mmCIF file of C-alpha atoms in Angstrom:
data_model
loop_
_atom_site.group_PDB
_atom_site.id
_atom_site.type_symbol
_atom_site.label_atom_id
_atom_site.label_comp_id
_atom_site.label_asym_id
_atom_site.label_seq_id
_atom_site.Cartn_x
_atom_site.Cartn_y
_atom_site.Cartn_z
ATOM 1 C CA UNK A 1 -7.676 -17.154 -6.146
ATOM 2 C CA UNK A 2 -9.105 -15.885 -2.881
ATOM 3 C CA UNK A 3 -7.691 -12.490 -2.024
ATOM 4 C CA UNK A 4 -6.467 -11.131 1.274
ATOM 5 C CA UNK A 5 -9.259 -10.980 3.835
ATOM 6 C CA UNK A 6 -9.479 -8.933 7.010
ATOM 7 C CA UNK A 7 -11.824 -9.112 9.936
ATOM 8 C CA UNK A 8 -13.605 -7.117 11.201
ATOM 9 C CA UNK A 9 -14.124 -4.502 8.504
ATOM 10 C CA UNK A 10 -15.138 -1.893 11.044
ATOM 11 C CA UNK A 11 -14.465 -1.580 14.755
ATOM 12 C CA UNK A 12 -15.694 1.110 17.120
ATOM 13 C CA UNK A 13 -14.254 1.066 20.588
ATOM 14 C CA UNK A 14 -13.883 3.276 23.619
ATOM 15 C CA UNK A 15 -10.575 4.738 24.633
ATOM 16 C CA UNK A 16 -8.646 2.376 26.840
ATOM 17 C CA UNK A 17 -10.116 -0.816 25.442
ATOM 18 C CA UNK A 18 -8.092 -3.501 23.675
ATOM 19 C CA UNK A 19 -8.844 -4.500 20.093
ATOM 20 C CA UNK A 20 -7.616 -7.314 17.872
ATOM 21 C CA UNK A 21 -7.705 -7.521 14.095
ATOM 22 C CA UNK A 22 -7.205 -10.575 11.913
ATOM 23 C CA UNK A 23 -5.671 -10.907 8.468
ATOM 24 C CA UNK A 24 -5.803 -13.981 6.231
ATOM 25 C CA UNK A 25 -3.299 -13.698 3.381
ATOM 26 C CA UNK A 26 -3.537 -15.222 -0.061
ATOM 27 C CA UNK A 27 -2.786 -18.914 0.331
ATOM 28 C CA UNK A 28 0.872 -19.781 -0.297
ATOM 29 C CA UNK A 29 1.935 -16.185 0.282
ATOM 30 C CA UNK A 30 4.568 -16.395 2.944
ATOM 31 C CA UNK A 31 5.166 -12.681 3.411
ATOM 32 C CA UNK A 32 2.662 -10.566 5.313
ATOM 33 C CA UNK A 33 2.681 -6.841 5.997
ATOM 34 C CA UNK A 34 0.632 -4.519 8.181
ATOM 35 C CA UNK A 35 0.157 -0.865 7.294
ATOM 36 C CA UNK A 36 -1.794 1.986 8.852
ATOM 37 C CA UNK A 37 -3.571 4.660 6.846
ATOM 38 C CA UNK A 38 -4.978 7.855 8.293
ATOM 39 C CA UNK A 39 -7.352 10.184 6.490
ATOM 40 C CA UNK A 40 -5.797 11.902 3.517
ATOM 41 C CA UNK A 41 -2.508 10.037 3.796
ATOM 42 C CA UNK A 42 -0.875 7.093 2.143
ATOM 43 C CA UNK A 43 -0.434 3.827 4.029
ATOM 44 C CA UNK A 44 2.509 3.667 6.454
ATOM 45 C CA UNK A 45 4.422 0.479 7.163
ATOM 46 C CA UNK A 46 3.958 -1.065 10.611
ATOM 47 C CA UNK A 47 5.458 -4.545 10.566
ATOM 48 C CA UNK A 48 6.472 -7.475 8.373
ATOM 49 C CA UNK A 49 6.420 -11.260 8.714
ATOM 50 C CA UNK A 50 8.148 -13.884 6.674
ATOM 51 C CA UNK A 51 6.379 -17.102 7.552
ATOM 52 C CA UNK A 52 5.947 -16.930 11.338
ATOM 53 C CA UNK A 53 8.972 -14.708 11.972
ATOM 54 C CA UNK A 54 8.425 -11.004 12.577
ATOM 55 C CA UNK A 55 11.433 -9.523 10.802
ATOM 56 C CA UNK A 56 10.856 -5.793 11.024
ATOM 57 C CA UNK A 57 8.835 -3.338 13.080
ATOM 58 C CA UNK A 58 8.367 0.342 12.405
ATOM 59 C CA UNK A 59 8.971 2.965 15.050
ATOM 60 C CA UNK A 60 5.271 3.716 14.578
ATOM 61 C CA UNK A 61 4.553 0.442 16.353
ATOM 62 C CA UNK A 62 4.506 1.485 19.991
ATOM 63 C CA UNK A 63 4.618 -0.918 22.914
ATOM 64 C CA UNK A 64 0.820 -0.990 22.901
ATOM 65 C CA UNK A 65 0.856 -2.722 19.533
ATOM 66 C CA UNK A 66 1.662 -6.378 19.057
ATOM 67 C CA UNK A 67 1.424 -8.573 16.005
ATOM 68 C CA UNK A 68 1.654 -12.315 15.633
ATOM 69 C CA UNK A 69 1.588 -14.890 12.912
ATOM 70 C CA UNK A 70 1.722 -18.106 14.910
ATOM 71 C CA UNK A 71 1.690 -20.745 12.182
ATOM 72 C CA UNK A 72 2.827 -18.670 9.266
ATOM 73 C CA UNK A 73 -0.687 -18.346 7.926
ATOM 74 C CA UNK A 74 -3.105 -15.782 9.363
ATOM 75 C CA UNK A 75 -1.898 -12.847 11.423
ATOM 76 C CA UNK A 76 -3.368 -10.805 14.265
ATOM 77 C CA UNK A 77 -2.687 -7.214 15.229
ATOM 78 C CA UNK A 78 -3.599 -6.228 18.773
ATOM 79 C CA UNK A 79 -3.763 -2.711 20.150
ATOM 80 C CA UNK A 80 -3.872 -2.394 23.911
ATOM 81 C CA UNK A 81 -5.259 0.602 25.792
ATOM 82 C CA UNK A 82 -6.458 2.262 22.609
ATOM 83 C CA UNK A 83 -6.107 6.011 22.187
ATOM 84 C CA UNK A 84 -7.993 8.370 19.908
ATOM 85 C CA UNK A 85 -4.854 8.727 17.826
ATOM 86 C CA UNK A 86 -5.100 5.041 16.943
ATOM 87 C CA UNK A 87 -8.174 5.755 14.817
ATOM 88 C CA UNK A 88 -7.191 4.759 11.292
ATOM 89 C CA UNK A 89 -7.561 2.144 8.603
ATOM 90 C CA UNK A 90 -5.370 -0.900 9.263
ATOM 91 C CA UNK A 91 -4.353 -2.638 6.063
ATOM 92 C CA UNK A 92 -2.856 -6.057 5.599
ATOM 93 C CA UNK A 93 -0.952 -7.154 2.506
ATOM 94 C CA UNK A 94 0.678 -10.393 1.418
ATOM 95 C CA UNK A 95 3.238 -11.403 -1.158
ATOM 96 C CA UNK A 96 5.054 -14.466 -2.426
ATOM 97 C CA UNK A 97 8.678 -14.919 -1.489
ATOM 98 C CA UNK A 98 9.599 -16.346 -4.868
ATOM 99 C CA UNK A 99 8.368 -13.139 -6.489
ATOM 100 C CA UNK A 100 11.562 -11.090 -6.394
ATOM 101 C CA UNK A 101 9.619 -7.907 -6.952
ATOM 102 C CA UNK A 102 7.578 -8.743 -3.860
ATOM 103 C CA UNK A 103 4.360 -7.282 -5.252
ATOM 104 C CA UNK A 104 2.022 -6.827 -2.329
ATOM 105 C CA UNK A 105 -1.699 -7.510 -2.573
ATOM 106 C CA UNK A 106 -3.884 -5.733 -0.069
ATOM 107 C CA UNK A 107 -6.980 -6.675 1.864
ATOM 108 C CA UNK A 108 -10.017 -4.427 2.344
ATOM 109 C CA UNK A 109 -8.737 -3.083 5.643
ATOM 110 C CA UNK A 110 -10.167 -2.708 9.138
ATOM 111 C CA UNK A 111 -11.379 0.772 9.976
ATOM 112 C CA UNK A 112 -10.858 1.522 13.667
ATOM 113 C CA UNK A 113 -12.670 4.362 15.426
ATOM 114 C CA UNK A 114 -11.668 5.113 19.001
ATOM 115 C CA UNK A 115 -14.204 7.250 20.870
ATOM 116 C CA UNK B 1 15.502 7.571 3.419
ATOM 117 C CA UNK B 2 12.996 6.871 0.704
ATOM 118 C CA UNK B 3 10.347 9.416 -0.176
ATOM 119 C CA UNK B 4 7.509 9.616 -2.685
ATOM 120 C CA UNK B 5 5.864 12.896 -3.615
ATOM 121 C CA UNK B 6 2.517 13.224 -5.324
ATOM 122 C CA UNK B 7 2.092 16.958 -5.616
ATOM 123 C CA UNK B 8 -1.416 16.801 -7.064
ATOM 124 C CA UNK B 9 -3.814 16.382 -4.172
ATOM 125 C CA UNK B 10 -6.989 16.409 -6.250
ATOM 126 C CA UNK B 11 -7.743 16.387 -9.959
ATOM 127 C CA UNK B 12 -11.112 16.652 -11.692
ATOM 128 C CA UNK B 13 -11.610 16.068 -15.387
ATOM 129 C CA UNK B 14 -14.589 15.590 -17.627
ATOM 130 C CA UNK B 15 -15.219 12.077 -18.846
ATOM 131 C CA UNK B 16 -13.252 11.058 -21.955
ATOM 132 C CA UNK B 17 -10.483 13.554 -21.252
ATOM 133 C CA UNK B 18 -6.931 12.302 -20.728
ATOM 134 C CA UNK B 19 -5.329 12.837 -17.334
ATOM 135 C CA UNK B 20 -1.792 12.411 -16.008
ATOM 136 C CA UNK B 21 -0.941 11.759 -12.370
ATOM 137 C CA UNK B 22 2.543 12.786 -11.316
ATOM 138 C CA UNK B 23 4.899 10.888 -9.038
ATOM 139 C CA UNK B 24 8.403 11.929 -8.004
ATOM 140 C CA UNK B 25 10.551 9.741 -5.790
ATOM 141 C CA UNK B 26 13.769 9.903 -3.797
ATOM 142 C CA UNK B 27 15.979 6.962 -2.900
ATOM 143 C CA UNK B 28 19.649 6.225 -2.314
ATOM 144 C CA UNK B 29 19.224 2.690 -3.622
ATOM 145 C CA UNK B 30 20.534 1.935 -7.063
ATOM 146 C CA UNK B 31 17.983 -0.818 -7.541
ATOM 147 C CA UNK B 32 14.378 -0.348 -6.551
ATOM 148 C CA UNK B 33 10.789 -0.975 -7.587
ATOM 149 C CA UNK B 34 8.014 1.481 -8.268
ATOM 150 C CA UNK B 35 4.307 0.754 -8.000
ATOM 151 C CA UNK B 36 0.942 2.333 -8.644
ATOM 152 C CA UNK B 37 -2.121 1.353 -6.637
ATOM 153 C CA UNK B 38 -5.750 2.424 -6.995
ATOM 154 C CA UNK B 39 -7.964 2.922 -3.945
ATOM 155 C CA UNK B 40 -11.661 3.147 -4.871
ATOM 156 C CA UNK B 41 -14.246 4.353 -2.336
ATOM 157 C CA UNK B 42 -14.546 0.799 -0.991
ATOM 158 C CA UNK B 43 -11.056 1.270 0.468
ATOM 159 C CA UNK B 44 -9.179 -1.730 -0.880
ATOM 160 C CA UNK B 45 -5.848 -0.943 -2.542
ATOM 161 C CA UNK B 46 -5.738 -2.467 -6.009
ATOM 162 C CA UNK B 47 -2.357 -3.181 -7.597
ATOM 163 C CA UNK B 48 -1.983 -1.632 -11.054
ATOM 164 C CA UNK B 49 1.653 -1.869 -12.097
ATOM 165 C CA UNK B 50 5.241 -2.335 -10.912
ATOM 166 C CA UNK B 51 8.441 -1.140 -12.547
ATOM 167 C CA UNK B 52 12.089 -2.110 -11.985
ATOM 168 C CA UNK B 53 14.591 0.701 -11.723
ATOM 169 C CA UNK B 54 16.749 -0.834 -14.451
ATOM 170 C CA UNK B 55 13.903 -1.031 -16.955
ATOM 171 C CA UNK B 56 12.932 2.378 -18.277
ATOM 172 C CA UNK B 57 10.724 1.090 -21.030
ATOM 173 C CA UNK B 58 7.339 2.724 -20.852
ATOM 174 C CA UNK B 59 4.302 0.530 -20.595
ATOM 175 C CA UNK B 60 0.776 0.648 -21.914
ATOM 176 C CA UNK B 61 -2.129 -1.425 -20.704
ATOM 177 C CA UNK B 62 -5.397 -0.568 -22.362
ATOM 178 C CA UNK B 63 -6.256 3.016 -21.419
ATOM 179 C CA UNK B 64 -3.430 3.131 -18.863
ATOM 180 C CA UNK B 65 0.162 4.077 -19.591
ATOM 181 C CA UNK B 66 3.170 4.746 -17.422
ATOM 182 C CA UNK B 67 6.177 6.943 -18.122
ATOM 183 C CA UNK B 68 9.260 6.105 -16.062
ATOM 184 C CA UNK B 69 12.153 8.582 -16.293
ATOM 185 C CA UNK B 70 15.089 7.777 -14.070
ATOM 186 C CA UNK B 71 16.848 11.036 -14.951
ATOM 187 C CA UNK B 72 14.074 13.050 -13.313
ATOM 188 C CA UNK B 73 13.098 10.413 -10.719
ATOM 189 C CA UNK B 74 9.555 10.390 -11.989
ATOM 190 C CA UNK B 75 7.024 7.657 -12.623
ATOM 191 C CA UNK B 76 3.920 9.278 -14.085
ATOM 192 C CA UNK B 77 0.616 7.589 -14.822
ATOM 193 C CA UNK B 78 -1.695 8.577 -17.680
ATOM 194 C CA UNK B 79 -5.299 7.527 -18.162
ATOM 195 C CA UNK B 80 -6.565 8.000 -21.696
ATOM 196 C CA UNK B 81 -10.251 8.580 -22.422
ATOM 197 C CA UNK B 82 -11.119 8.648 -18.736
ATOM 198 C CA UNK B 83 -14.263 6.986 -17.438
ATOM 199 C CA UNK B 84 -16.343 7.530 -14.318
ATOM 200 C CA UNK B 85 -15.110 4.170 -12.970
ATOM 201 C CA UNK B 86 -11.605 5.632 -12.879
ATOM 202 C CA UNK B 87 -12.645 7.887 -10.003
ATOM 203 C CA UNK B 88 -10.505 6.865 -7.034
ATOM 204 C CA UNK B 89 -7.431 7.805 -5.045
ATOM 205 C CA UNK B 90 -4.228 6.734 -6.770
ATOM 206 C CA UNK B 91 -1.040 6.021 -4.867
ATOM 207 C CA UNK B 92 2.508 5.795 -6.104
ATOM 208 C CA UNK B 93 4.861 3.668 -3.999
ATOM 209 C CA UNK B 94 8.534 2.716 -3.822
ATOM 210 C CA UNK B 95 10.390 -0.257 -2.367
ATOM 211 C CA UNK B 96 14.007 -1.363 -2.191
ATOM 212 C CA UNK B 97 15.053 -4.312 -4.273
ATOM 213 C CA UNK B 98 17.998 -5.789 -2.384
ATOM 214 C CA UNK B 99 17.469 -9.472 -1.810
ATOM 215 C CA UNK B 100 16.734 -10.530 1.734
ATOM 216 C CA UNK B 101 15.590 -7.089 2.777
ATOM 217 C CA UNK B 102 12.139 -6.107 3.870
ATOM 218 C CA UNK B 103 10.410 -4.796 0.810
ATOM 219 C CA UNK B 104 8.124 -2.467 2.653
ATOM 220 C CA UNK B 105 6.395 0.079 0.519
ATOM 221 C CA UNK B 106 6.845 3.816 0.947
ATOM 222 C CA UNK B 107 3.719 5.527 -0.336
ATOM 223 C CA UNK B 108 2.989 9.024 -1.520
ATOM 224 C CA UNK B 109 0.031 10.925 -0.117
ATOM 225 C CA UNK B 110 -2.132 10.028 -3.090
ATOM 226 C CA UNK B 111 -4.030 11.910 -5.779
ATOM 227 C CA UNK B 112 -7.811 11.950 -5.639
ATOM 228 C CA UNK B 113 -9.118 11.700 -9.201
ATOM 229 C CA UNK B 114 -12.707 12.616 -9.961
ATOM 230 C CA UNK B 115 -14.157 11.968 -13.392
ATOM 231 C CA UNK B 116 -17.148 14.165 -14.101
ATOM 232 C CA UNK B 117 -19.803 12.548 -16.296
#
């Protein structure tokens, strides 16, 4: 089984620029989650998709953040007008709907540094 | 609101010693799931175990064991005969179990475990 993949693994950008991250879930996993992890903290939930529908967004997800999952497969997370406070690791996870425990399997993450 | 507390920020033990990582949780849900994940230096979160709130049977997997006590809202993780490869940050997490709901994970702040050779 191929695991969750994320691209890029690292991104350095200047404040004010837009960035986009991609997540490819485990095939046949129809649930996809985005989390953000800052240094020394546990991951925090950002948003959740079931197939192509975005069903929940955290209050952490400001208007500058947008996520899509157009065909229910891969997902993108875009941050517009980046700020230094956006520097973090962005983690993607996927799970299978028929798994009632909804165990989430994580990708390697995209580390964002905003200068 | 759900909350997970991992009071131990960092632990260091000498190789082959046993070590226990503590996890205390808070939830108003009567049914929920508990998880442990390992985050090695590479950064990827690795799933270790999940537990249902209605199943308090403890579990052992090789050198790993988990002690779930609903009465004290704790889900502790013990590594027996620790090895250098066990060095990582370990996270405890909690999710609701109601069907149809988002099963987002609420994580603790993690415990950094260092095994000294």
